[in-house]
Short mmCIF file of C-alpha atoms and ligand atoms in Angstrom, two decimals:
data_model
loop_
_atom_site.label_atom_id
_atom_site.label_comp_id
_atom_site.label_asym_id
_atom_site.label_seq_id
_atom_site.Cartn_x
_atom_site.Cartn_y
_atom_site.Cartn_z
CA MET A 460 0.05 0.01 0.03
CA LYS A 461 1.19 3.58 -0.88
CA THR A 462 -1.10 5.38 1.54
CA ILE A 463 0.55 6.30 4.78
CA ILE A 464 -1.71 5.57 7.73
CA GLU A 465 -1.23 6.41 11.44
CA PRO A 466 -0.63 3.03 13.13
CA PHE A 467 -2.92 3.99 16.00
CA ARG A 468 -6.52 5.06 16.59
CA ILE A 469 -7.70 8.24 18.29
CA LYS A 470 -9.41 7.78 21.53
CA MET A 471 -9.58 11.31 22.84
CA ILE A 472 -9.50 14.55 20.97
CA GLU A 473 -8.61 18.21 21.56
CA PRO A 474 -10.60 20.70 19.49
CA ILE A 475 -8.67 23.24 17.41
CA LYS A 476 -9.90 26.83 17.31
CA LEU A 477 -9.98 28.11 13.71
CA THR A 478 -9.11 31.79 13.14
CA THR A 479 -9.32 34.17 10.21
CA ARG A 480 -6.46 35.84 8.51
CA GLU A 481 -7.39 39.23 9.96
CA GLU A 482 -7.43 37.80 13.52
CA ARG A 483 -3.98 36.20 12.92
CA LYS A 484 -2.47 39.47 11.78
CA GLN A 485 -3.59 41.06 15.09
CA LEU A 486 -2.49 38.12 17.14
CA ILE A 487 1.03 38.03 15.77
CA GLU A 488 1.34 41.80 16.08
CA ALA A 489 0.28 41.56 19.77
CA ALA A 490 2.92 38.80 20.19
CA HIS A 491 5.63 41.17 18.90
CA TYR A 492 6.14 38.92 15.77
CA ASN A 493 7.57 36.15 18.03
CA PRO A 494 5.55 32.93 17.75
CA PHE A 495 6.88 31.92 21.17
CA LEU A 496 4.73 34.78 22.61
CA LEU A 497 1.42 33.55 21.04
CA ARG A 498 -1.23 31.85 23.12
CA ALA A 499 -1.23 28.18 22.07
CA GLU A 500 -5.01 28.17 21.66
CA ASP A 501 -4.59 30.78 18.88
CA VAL A 502 -2.45 28.44 16.91
CA ILE A 503 -4.15 26.05 14.33
CA ILE A 504 -1.30 23.59 13.74
CA ASP A 505 1.43 23.93 16.34
CA LEU A 506 4.77 22.85 14.94
CA LEU A 507 6.85 24.90 17.39
CA THR A 508 8.35 21.75 18.85
CA ASP A 509 8.11 18.01 19.05
CA SER A 510 9.26 18.35 22.66
CA GLY A 511 6.73 17.43 25.34
CA THR A 512 3.94 17.67 22.87
CA SER A 513 3.52 13.97 22.11
CA ALA A 514 0.25 12.11 22.51
CA MET A 515 0.71 9.36 25.14
CA SER A 516 -0.78 5.90 24.70
CA ALA A 517 -3.49 4.15 26.74
CA GLU A 518 -0.60 2.09 28.28
CA ALA A 519 1.30 5.20 29.32
CA TRP A 520 -1.82 6.69 30.88
CA ALA A 521 -2.50 3.46 32.64
CA ALA A 522 1.00 3.47 34.00
CA ILE A 523 0.55 7.00 35.25
CA MET A 524 -2.21 5.64 37.56
CA ARG A 525 0.40 3.28 39.04
CA GLY A 526 2.78 6.13 40.00
CA ASP A 527 4.34 5.67 43.35
CA GLU A 528 4.87 9.14 44.82
CA SER A 529 7.07 8.06 47.73
CA TYR A 530 9.79 10.59 48.23
CA ALA A 531 12.65 8.10 48.19
CA GLY A 532 13.07 4.68 46.60
CA ALA A 533 9.61 4.58 44.91
CA ARG A 534 8.55 1.69 42.80
CA SER A 535 8.25 4.04 39.87
CA TRP A 536 11.92 4.95 40.22
CA TYR A 537 12.99 1.35 39.91
CA ARG A 538 10.75 0.80 36.77
CA PHE A 539 12.22 3.97 35.26
CA ARG A 540 15.86 3.07 36.07
CA ASP A 541 15.46 -0.49 34.74
CA ALA A 542 14.00 0.66 31.48
CA VAL A 543 16.80 3.20 31.00
CA LYS A 544 19.47 0.70 31.84
CA ASP A 545 17.97 -1.87 29.60
CA ILE A 546 17.98 0.34 26.52
CA PHE A 547 20.83 2.84 27.20
CA GLY A 548 23.03 0.39 29.07
CA PHE A 549 24.78 2.87 31.33
CA GLU A 550 25.44 2.05 34.99
CA GLN A 551 24.46 5.30 36.57
CA VAL A 552 21.04 6.83 35.84
CA ILE A 553 20.18 10.37 37.13
CA PRO A 554 16.62 11.61 36.61
CA THR A 555 16.10 15.23 35.86
CA HIS A 556 12.96 17.33 35.06
CA GLN A 557 14.07 17.75 31.40
CA GLY A 558 17.05 17.53 29.09
CA ARG A 559 18.59 20.90 29.84
CA ALA A 560 18.68 20.16 33.58
CA ALA A 561 20.78 17.12 32.71
CA GLU A 562 23.03 19.33 30.57
CA HIS A 563 23.39 21.91 33.35
CA ILE A 564 24.42 19.33 35.83
CA LEU A 565 26.78 17.56 33.43
CA PHE A 566 28.54 20.73 32.24
CA GLY A 567 28.49 22.11 35.82
CA VAL A 568 30.87 19.30 36.89
CA MET A 569 32.87 18.98 33.66
CA VAL A 570 33.24 22.37 31.93
CA ARG A 571 35.52 25.16 33.15
CA PRO A 572 36.32 28.52 31.43
CA ALA A 573 38.04 28.21 28.00
CA LEU A 574 37.49 24.39 27.76
CA ILE A 575 36.12 23.15 24.39
CA VAL A 576 33.18 20.82 23.93
CA PRO A 577 32.88 19.67 20.31
CA ASN A 578 29.57 18.29 18.92
CA ASN A 579 28.17 17.76 15.44
CA THR A 580 25.96 20.79 16.11
CA HIS A 581 25.06 21.93 19.59
CA PHE A 582 21.40 22.52 20.20
CA ASP A 583 20.70 25.95 21.78
CA THR A 584 20.40 24.62 25.33
CA THR A 585 23.59 22.66 25.25
CA ARG A 586 25.44 25.59 23.74
CA ALA A 587 24.03 28.02 26.29
CA ASN A 588 24.80 25.75 29.27
CA ILE A 589 28.38 25.23 28.09
CA GLU A 590 28.82 29.01 27.56
CA PHE A 591 27.23 29.70 30.94
CA PHE A 592 30.17 27.78 32.53
CA GLY A 593 32.63 29.68 30.41
CA GLY A 594 33.21 26.89 27.98
CA ASN A 595 33.51 27.01 24.18
CA ALA A 596 30.76 24.98 22.39
CA MET A 597 32.25 24.07 19.09
CA ASP A 598 30.33 22.68 16.07
CA LEU A 599 32.09 20.17 13.75
CA PRO A 600 29.39 19.11 11.26
CA CYS A 601 30.50 16.87 8.42
CA VAL A 602 31.23 18.51 5.07
CA GLU A 603 28.19 16.97 3.53
CA ALA A 604 25.90 18.82 5.96
CA GLY A 605 26.76 22.13 4.22
CA ASP A 606 24.93 21.02 0.98
CA LEU A 607 21.26 21.31 1.90
CA ASP A 608 20.21 19.55 -1.33
CA SER A 609 22.30 16.52 -1.32
CA ASP A 610 20.70 13.17 -0.37
CA TYR A 611 23.72 12.03 1.67
CA PRO A 612 22.04 9.63 4.14
CA PHE A 613 23.94 10.71 7.35
CA LYS A 614 24.34 14.41 7.17
CA GLY A 615 24.19 14.49 11.07
CA ASN A 616 27.69 12.99 11.15
CA MET A 617 30.62 14.73 12.77
CA ASP A 618 33.62 15.77 10.67
CA ILE A 619 36.06 13.17 11.85
CA ALA A 620 39.14 14.80 10.36
CA ALA A 621 38.28 18.07 12.10
CA LEU A 622 37.78 16.23 15.42
CA GLU A 623 41.07 14.47 15.05
CA SER A 624 42.90 17.70 14.41
CA LEU A 625 41.11 19.42 17.34
CA VAL A 626 42.09 16.60 19.69
CA ALA A 627 45.70 16.74 18.33
CA THR A 628 46.12 20.48 18.73
CA GLU A 629 44.12 21.06 21.99
CA GLY A 630 44.65 17.73 23.76
CA PRO A 631 42.48 16.09 26.37
CA ALA A 632 43.26 18.63 28.95
CA ARG A 633 41.34 21.20 27.06
CA ILE A 634 38.46 18.94 25.89
CA PRO A 635 36.47 17.67 28.94
CA LEU A 636 34.06 15.69 26.75
CA ILE A 637 33.06 15.11 23.17
CA MET A 638 29.29 15.09 22.33
CA ILE A 639 27.28 13.84 19.38
CA THR A 640 23.60 14.90 18.97
CA VAL A 641 21.29 12.13 17.61
CA THR A 642 19.61 13.17 15.41
CA ASN A 643 21.24 16.51 14.75
CA ASN A 644 18.45 18.88 15.61
CA SER A 645 20.09 22.24 14.80
CA GLY A 646 21.63 20.73 11.58
CA GLY A 647 18.28 19.78 10.03
CA GLY A 648 17.26 16.76 12.02
CA GLN A 649 19.72 14.64 10.16
CA PRO A 650 20.85 11.28 11.52
CA VAL A 651 24.36 10.08 12.63
CA SER A 652 25.64 6.79 11.25
CA MET A 653 26.87 3.94 13.49
CA ALA A 654 30.19 4.14 11.60
CA ASN A 655 30.56 7.83 12.62
CA ILE A 656 29.65 7.04 16.24
CA ARG A 657 32.30 4.20 16.26
CA GLU A 658 34.94 6.59 14.84
CA ILE A 659 34.23 9.27 17.41
CA SER A 660 34.37 6.62 20.16
CA ARG A 661 37.70 5.41 18.87
CA ILE A 662 39.22 8.93 18.91
CA ALA A 663 37.78 9.78 22.26
CA ARG A 664 38.97 6.50 23.91
CA ALA A 665 42.45 6.86 22.43
CA ALA A 666 42.72 10.34 23.91
CA GLY A 667 41.08 9.42 27.17
CA ILE A 668 38.23 11.86 26.60
CA PRO A 669 34.70 10.95 27.73
CA PHE A 670 32.18 10.59 24.89
CA TYR A 671 28.51 11.55 25.43
CA LEU A 672 25.39 11.24 23.24
CA ASP A 673 22.76 13.94 23.31
CA ALA A 674 20.25 11.21 22.99
CA CYS A 675 16.91 13.13 22.62
CA ARG A 676 15.89 11.44 19.36
CA PHE A 677 17.82 8.18 19.74
CA ALA A 678 15.07 5.95 18.41
CA GLU A 679 14.58 7.93 15.23
CA ASN A 680 18.35 7.90 14.78
CA ALA A 681 18.47 4.14 15.32
CA HIS A 682 15.70 3.56 12.82
CA PHE A 683 17.48 5.64 10.20
CA ILE A 684 20.54 3.41 10.71
CA LYS A 685 18.25 0.43 10.13
CA ARG A 686 16.85 1.83 6.97
CA ARG A 687 19.97 3.58 5.53
CA GLU A 688 23.15 1.91 6.72
CA ALA A 689 24.44 -1.34 5.24
CA GLY A 690 24.52 -4.23 7.66
CA PHE A 691 21.64 -3.18 9.89
CA GLU A 692 18.66 -4.19 7.76
CA ASN A 693 17.82 -7.09 9.91
CA THR A 694 18.81 -5.84 13.29
CA PRO A 695 15.98 -4.90 15.59
CA THR A 696 15.97 -1.17 16.18
CA ILE A 697 16.19 -1.56 19.86
CA ASP A 698 19.47 -3.40 19.43
CA ILE A 699 20.82 -0.70 17.05
CA ALA A 700 20.01 1.79 19.90
CA ARG A 701 21.86 -0.38 22.35
CA GLU A 702 24.87 -0.58 20.08
CA MET A 703 24.88 3.23 19.63
CA PHE A 704 25.09 3.71 23.41
CA SER A 705 27.68 0.99 23.84
CA TYR A 706 30.33 3.22 22.28
CA ALA A 707 29.63 6.10 24.74
CA ASP A 708 30.48 6.87 28.29
CA GLY A 709 27.24 8.65 29.09
CA CYS A 710 24.36 10.59 27.65
CA THR A 711 22.02 13.38 28.25
CA MET A 712 18.38 12.80 27.40
CA SER A 713 15.13 14.76 27.08
CA ALA A 714 12.27 12.27 27.62
CA LYS A 715 10.02 14.96 26.06
CA LYS A 716 11.18 13.71 22.62
CA ASP A 717 11.77 10.02 22.10
CA ALA A 718 9.99 8.78 25.16
CA PHE A 719 6.53 10.37 24.33
CA ALA A 720 6.56 12.02 27.79
CA ASN A 721 5.22 15.50 28.39
CA ILE A 722 8.07 16.16 30.92
CA GLY A 723 11.29 14.48 31.99
CA GLY A 724 14.86 13.76 31.18
CA PHE A 725 17.90 12.03 32.53
CA LEU A 726 21.69 11.96 32.70
CA CYS A 727 23.74 8.71 32.44
CA THR A 728 27.35 7.74 33.01
CA ASN A 729 29.44 4.77 33.78
CA ASP A 730 31.66 6.82 36.09
CA ALA A 731 30.54 6.27 39.63
CA ASP A 732 32.67 9.13 41.05
CA LEU A 733 31.32 11.56 38.55
CA ALA A 734 27.79 10.39 39.29
CA LEU A 735 28.29 11.13 42.98
CA ARG A 736 29.22 14.73 42.14
CA GLU A 737 26.31 14.98 39.78
CA ARG A 738 23.88 13.69 42.40
CA ASN A 739 25.12 16.36 44.81
CA ALA A 740 24.29 18.99 42.20
CA LEU A 741 20.98 17.21 41.52
CA ILE A 742 19.84 17.42 45.10
CA LEU A 743 20.58 21.09 45.17
CA THR A 744 18.45 22.00 42.09
CA GLU A 745 16.21 19.07 41.01
CA GLY A 746 15.50 16.75 43.89
CA PHE A 747 16.39 13.45 45.62
CA PRO A 748 18.18 11.01 43.28
CA THR A 749 15.29 8.65 42.95
CA TYR A 750 12.95 11.22 41.43
CA GLY A 751 15.07 14.21 40.30
CA GLY A 752 12.41 16.81 39.79
CA LEU A 753 9.79 14.38 38.44
CA ALA A 754 6.63 12.89 39.93
CA GLY A 755 6.46 9.15 40.23
CA ARG A 756 3.81 9.09 37.55
CA ASP A 757 6.22 10.88 35.11
CA LEU A 758 8.86 8.19 35.68
CA GLU A 759 6.21 5.62 34.91
CA ALA A 760 5.12 7.25 31.63
CA ILE A 761 8.77 7.47 30.59
CA ALA A 762 9.49 3.81 31.34
CA VAL A 763 6.57 2.91 29.02
CA GLY A 764 7.41 5.48 26.32
CA LEU A 765 11.01 4.37 25.97
CA TYR A 766 9.90 0.97 24.76
CA GLU A 767 6.89 2.21 22.72
CA VAL A 768 9.03 4.66 20.72
CA LEU A 769 11.10 1.73 19.48
CA ASP A 770 8.12 0.05 17.91
CA GLU A 771 9.22 -0.31 14.31
CA ASN A 772 5.79 0.19 12.79
CA TYR A 773 5.55 3.53 14.57
CA LEU A 774 9.09 4.50 13.51
CA ASP A 775 8.45 3.59 9.85
CA TYR A 776 5.28 5.70 9.93
CA ARG A 777 7.07 8.54 11.68
CA LEU A 778 9.96 8.73 9.20
CA LEU A 779 7.52 8.24 6.14
CA SER A 780 5.16 10.97 7.20
CA THR A 781 8.00 13.46 7.54
CA ARG A 782 9.40 12.40 4.25
CA TYR A 783 5.97 12.79 2.62
CA VAL A 784 5.97 16.52 3.42
CA VAL A 785 9.69 17.07 2.37
CA ASN A 786 9.21 15.22 -0.89
CA HIS A 787 6.16 17.17 -1.81
CA LEU A 788 7.96 20.48 -1.10
CA ARG A 789 10.86 19.32 -3.22
CA ASP A 790 8.43 18.56 -6.04
CA LEU A 791 7.16 22.14 -5.91
CA ASN A 792 10.83 23.36 -5.94
CA ILE A 793 10.40 24.90 -2.47
CA PRO A 794 13.82 25.00 -0.76
CA VAL A 795 13.89 22.51 2.07
CA VAL A 796 16.62 20.56 3.85
CA ALA A 797 17.09 17.13 2.22
CA PRO A 798 16.84 14.32 2.73
CA ALA A 799 13.94 14.29 5.22
CA GLY A 800 14.95 14.04 8.90
CA GLY A 801 12.74 12.39 11.48
CA HIS A 802 11.13 14.87 13.73
CA ALA A 803 10.82 18.06 11.54
CA VAL A 804 10.73 19.67 8.20
CA TYR A 805 13.23 22.50 7.75
CA LEU A 806 12.50 25.14 5.19
CA ASP A 807 15.62 26.87 3.89
CA ALA A 808 14.63 30.48 4.60
CA ARG A 809 17.73 31.98 3.10
CA ARG A 810 16.76 30.58 -0.37
CA PHE A 811 13.08 30.91 0.20
CA LEU A 812 13.55 34.67 0.71
CA PRO A 813 16.85 35.50 -1.07
CA HIS A 814 16.05 39.22 -1.02
CA ILE A 815 16.21 39.22 2.86
CA GLU A 816 19.72 39.50 4.39
CA PRO A 817 20.64 37.03 7.16
CA LEU A 818 20.84 39.92 9.70
CA GLN A 819 17.23 40.78 8.70
CA TYR A 820 16.25 37.29 9.85
CA PRO A 821 14.59 35.50 6.93
CA GLY A 822 13.67 32.53 9.08
CA GLN A 823 11.67 34.83 11.46
CA ALA A 824 9.99 36.57 8.55
CA LEU A 825 8.93 33.15 7.20
CA ALA A 826 7.64 32.03 10.61
CA VAL A 827 5.45 35.21 10.82
CA GLU A 828 4.04 34.77 7.29
CA LEU A 829 3.18 31.12 7.80
CA PHE A 830 1.27 31.99 10.93
CA ILE A 831 -0.59 34.82 9.05
CA GLU A 832 -1.33 32.45 6.18
CA ALA A 833 -2.69 29.49 7.99
CA GLY A 834 -2.18 29.66 11.75
CA ILE A 835 0.88 27.39 11.64
CA ARG A 836 3.55 27.93 14.22
CA GLY A 837 7.17 27.00 13.51
CA VAL A 838 10.51 28.15 14.95
CA GLU A 839 13.43 29.98 13.38
CA ILE A 840 16.68 28.11 13.70
CA GLY A 841 19.17 30.62 12.33
CA THR A 842 20.54 34.06 12.94
CA VAL A 843 17.97 34.89 15.64
CA MET A 844 18.78 31.80 17.63
CA PHE A 845 22.58 31.70 17.05
CA GLY A 846 23.58 34.97 15.62
CA ALA A 847 24.47 37.01 18.77
CA ASP A 848 27.97 36.50 20.28
CA PRO A 849 27.41 35.59 23.90
CA HIS A 850 30.43 37.62 25.11
CA THR A 851 30.28 40.72 22.92
CA GLY A 852 26.56 40.70 21.86
CA GLU A 853 27.91 41.30 18.37
CA GLU A 854 25.65 40.01 15.49
CA ARG A 855 26.93 37.64 12.78
CA PRO A 856 24.93 35.52 10.33
CA ALA A 857 24.38 31.94 11.57
CA ARG A 858 25.63 29.08 9.38
CA LEU A 859 22.05 28.48 8.11
CA ASP A 860 18.75 30.27 8.31
CA LEU A 861 16.02 27.67 8.69
CA LEU A 862 12.40 27.58 9.64
CA ARG A 863 11.80 24.34 11.53
CA LEU A 864 8.32 22.79 11.51
CA ALA A 865 8.62 20.14 14.21
CA ILE A 866 5.99 17.44 14.16
CA PRO A 867 4.63 16.36 17.59
CA ARG A 868 4.56 12.54 17.85
CA ARG A 869 1.12 10.91 17.19
CA VAL A 870 -0.74 14.24 17.41
CA TYR A 871 -1.43 15.38 13.81
CA THR A 872 -2.75 13.26 10.90
CA GLN A 873 -1.95 13.10 7.28
CA SER A 874 -4.62 15.63 6.44
CA HIS A 875 -3.02 18.14 8.78
CA MET A 876 0.17 17.61 6.80
CA ASP A 877 -1.65 18.33 3.60
CA TYR A 878 -2.94 21.56 5.10
CA VAL A 879 0.63 22.49 6.02
CA LEU A 880 1.83 21.76 2.49
CA GLU A 881 -0.80 23.93 1.00
CA ALA A 882 -0.06 26.86 3.36
CA ILE A 883 3.65 26.72 2.51
CA HIS A 884 2.88 26.71 -1.16
CA LEU A 885 0.64 29.85 -0.67
CA VAL A 886 3.44 31.70 1.08
CA TRP A 887 5.93 30.56 -1.56
CA GLN A 888 3.71 32.12 -4.35
CA ARG A 889 3.77 35.56 -2.61
CA ARG A 890 7.36 35.36 -1.31
CA ASP A 891 8.66 38.42 -3.27
CA ASP A 892 6.34 40.68 -1.18
CA ILE A 893 7.70 39.44 2.20
CA ARG A 894 9.84 41.83 4.21
CA GLY A 895 12.75 41.31 6.65
CA MET A 896 12.63 41.96 10.39
CA VAL A 897 14.47 43.85 13.05
CA ILE A 898 14.85 43.02 16.78
CA VAL A 899 13.26 45.65 19.03
CA GLN A 900 14.24 44.10 22.33
CA ALA A 901 16.14 41.00 23.44
CA PRO A 902 17.81 39.35 26.49
CA LYS A 903 21.43 38.23 26.50
CA PHE A 904 21.00 34.39 26.56
CA LEU A 905 18.52 32.35 24.53
CA ARG A 906 17.13 35.50 22.97
CA HIS A 907 14.83 33.77 20.50
CA PHE A 908 12.39 32.73 23.26
CA SER A 909 11.45 36.28 24.28
CA ALA A 910 12.88 38.78 21.73
CA ARG A 911 10.39 41.28 20.23
CA PHE A 912 10.46 41.98 16.53
CA ASN A 913 8.99 44.37 14.00
CA TRP A 914 8.98 44.48 10.18
CA ILE A 915 11.63 46.64 8.58
N1 F0G B 2166 19.17 18.47 23.02
C1 F0G B 2166 18.49 18.53 21.93
C2 F0G B 2166 19.05 18.00 20.67
C3 F0G B 2166 17.22 19.11 21.89
O1 F0G B 2166 16.49 19.11 20.73
C4 F0G B 2166 16.68 19.65 23.07
C5 F0G B 2166 15.36 20.26 23.13
C6 F0G B 2166 17.41 19.56 24.31
C7 F0G B 2166 18.76 18.94 24.20
C8 F0G B 2166 16.94 20.03 25.53
O2 F0G B 2166 15.90 19.30 26.13
O3 F0G B 2166 13.94 20.74 26.18
O4 F0G B 2166 14.02 18.69 27.59
O5 F0G B 2166 15.39 20.65 28.10
N2 F0G B 2166 14.78 20.63 22.13
C9 F0G B 2166 13.46 21.14 21.99
C10 F0G B 2166 13.19 21.49 20.59
C11 F0G B 2166 13.20 22.28 22.99
O6 F0G B 2166 12.14 22.14 20.33
O7 F0G B 2166 13.95 21.04 19.72
P1 F0G B 2166 14.76 19.90 27.02
#
């Protein structure tokens, strides 16, 4: 069969409020042209993020009713810990309220001023947390990632030669850890190959540098390996995931992505001494080590979700439905990052709006227009997010200017995707009339969340 169907039925619904174009113009103006500042109920299709926005299953909701809310040593903690250990394989598991809390604790114990943390591409929260501790968050994407059109299957890979030369010139004393983000969210949602993970691990181990996975979308990455990398066709996706983690010394994880949970995260390591220091930091900011800022019911939902997300029928559907949108856009010659990633569609705003300079934020302009056109909310990943130097505040164009349309897991149907396609096409047809933007007001860190804009 060619038709893509959702491999689940809908048991409970949330109504969507429909708005007119005139209403949307007023709403986005009142939100200072920043989609983060809209009320969610004023959005028709909310593609701001795939984080914490998933629909949970009947099983996960049932598990929530089993939540043991004991302060210490709750049953729910053991279920959670056992699921994480079974899939991720690390000895020490530290629960946190979400991914960035895990990052803050990890970098708080490992990063000092002027130390360098390489990654394929840091996500905004990992970058900001490293910079918060004075470190230098360095992106080393593979060369193929620079060509947005090529169909290279693993554009999330790290540039191995660049990593080797960094390790040779700086040495392990200046590199407290090496990270790889699976899939590479800021680089277009592209997967990392097993071969690349093995190579990084080899370099890290030879130099004695710990190697961590930013594991938010580990299941999507593992399934891309199954579908794209020779030798894994017949390996169960769960075993591919286990192999990915076997090459690492630890990971940070946001359970708001590939665990279908609405909140949660964790930090893992095989280093017991490090874990002790991390737990001390955890108690200060998150909570006791057997709940780490989560309710027992959250731990239960994550324990169920981690297995559900590895269901191969679900993962096939997930990757196919994203590819459906990307391939239709390519057929219309609309610039989009190819090949399709897992969790999101990335419009190439710089080529969509070539008359708008990077420092006039083409990704932001496109986000605003898509909202006005059809009530669709996406997020700029470009010069607004990454363009301000954290030390000097000076502006420079980001490497790419993208508009990310992230697809919440199991929430929207294929007909919603057709609506999104039609809306993008309508904006494309009137692209020459779209103007650039200026920032009217912005904070120093993570400015994209709260900055205020206006049209030029
Ligand atoms: N790492 C990656 C690759 C992420 O995509 C995110 C979150 C985090 C870490 C932090 O996790 O939100 O639980 O604190 N990404 C969301 C997004 C916010 O929309 O892509 P968190």
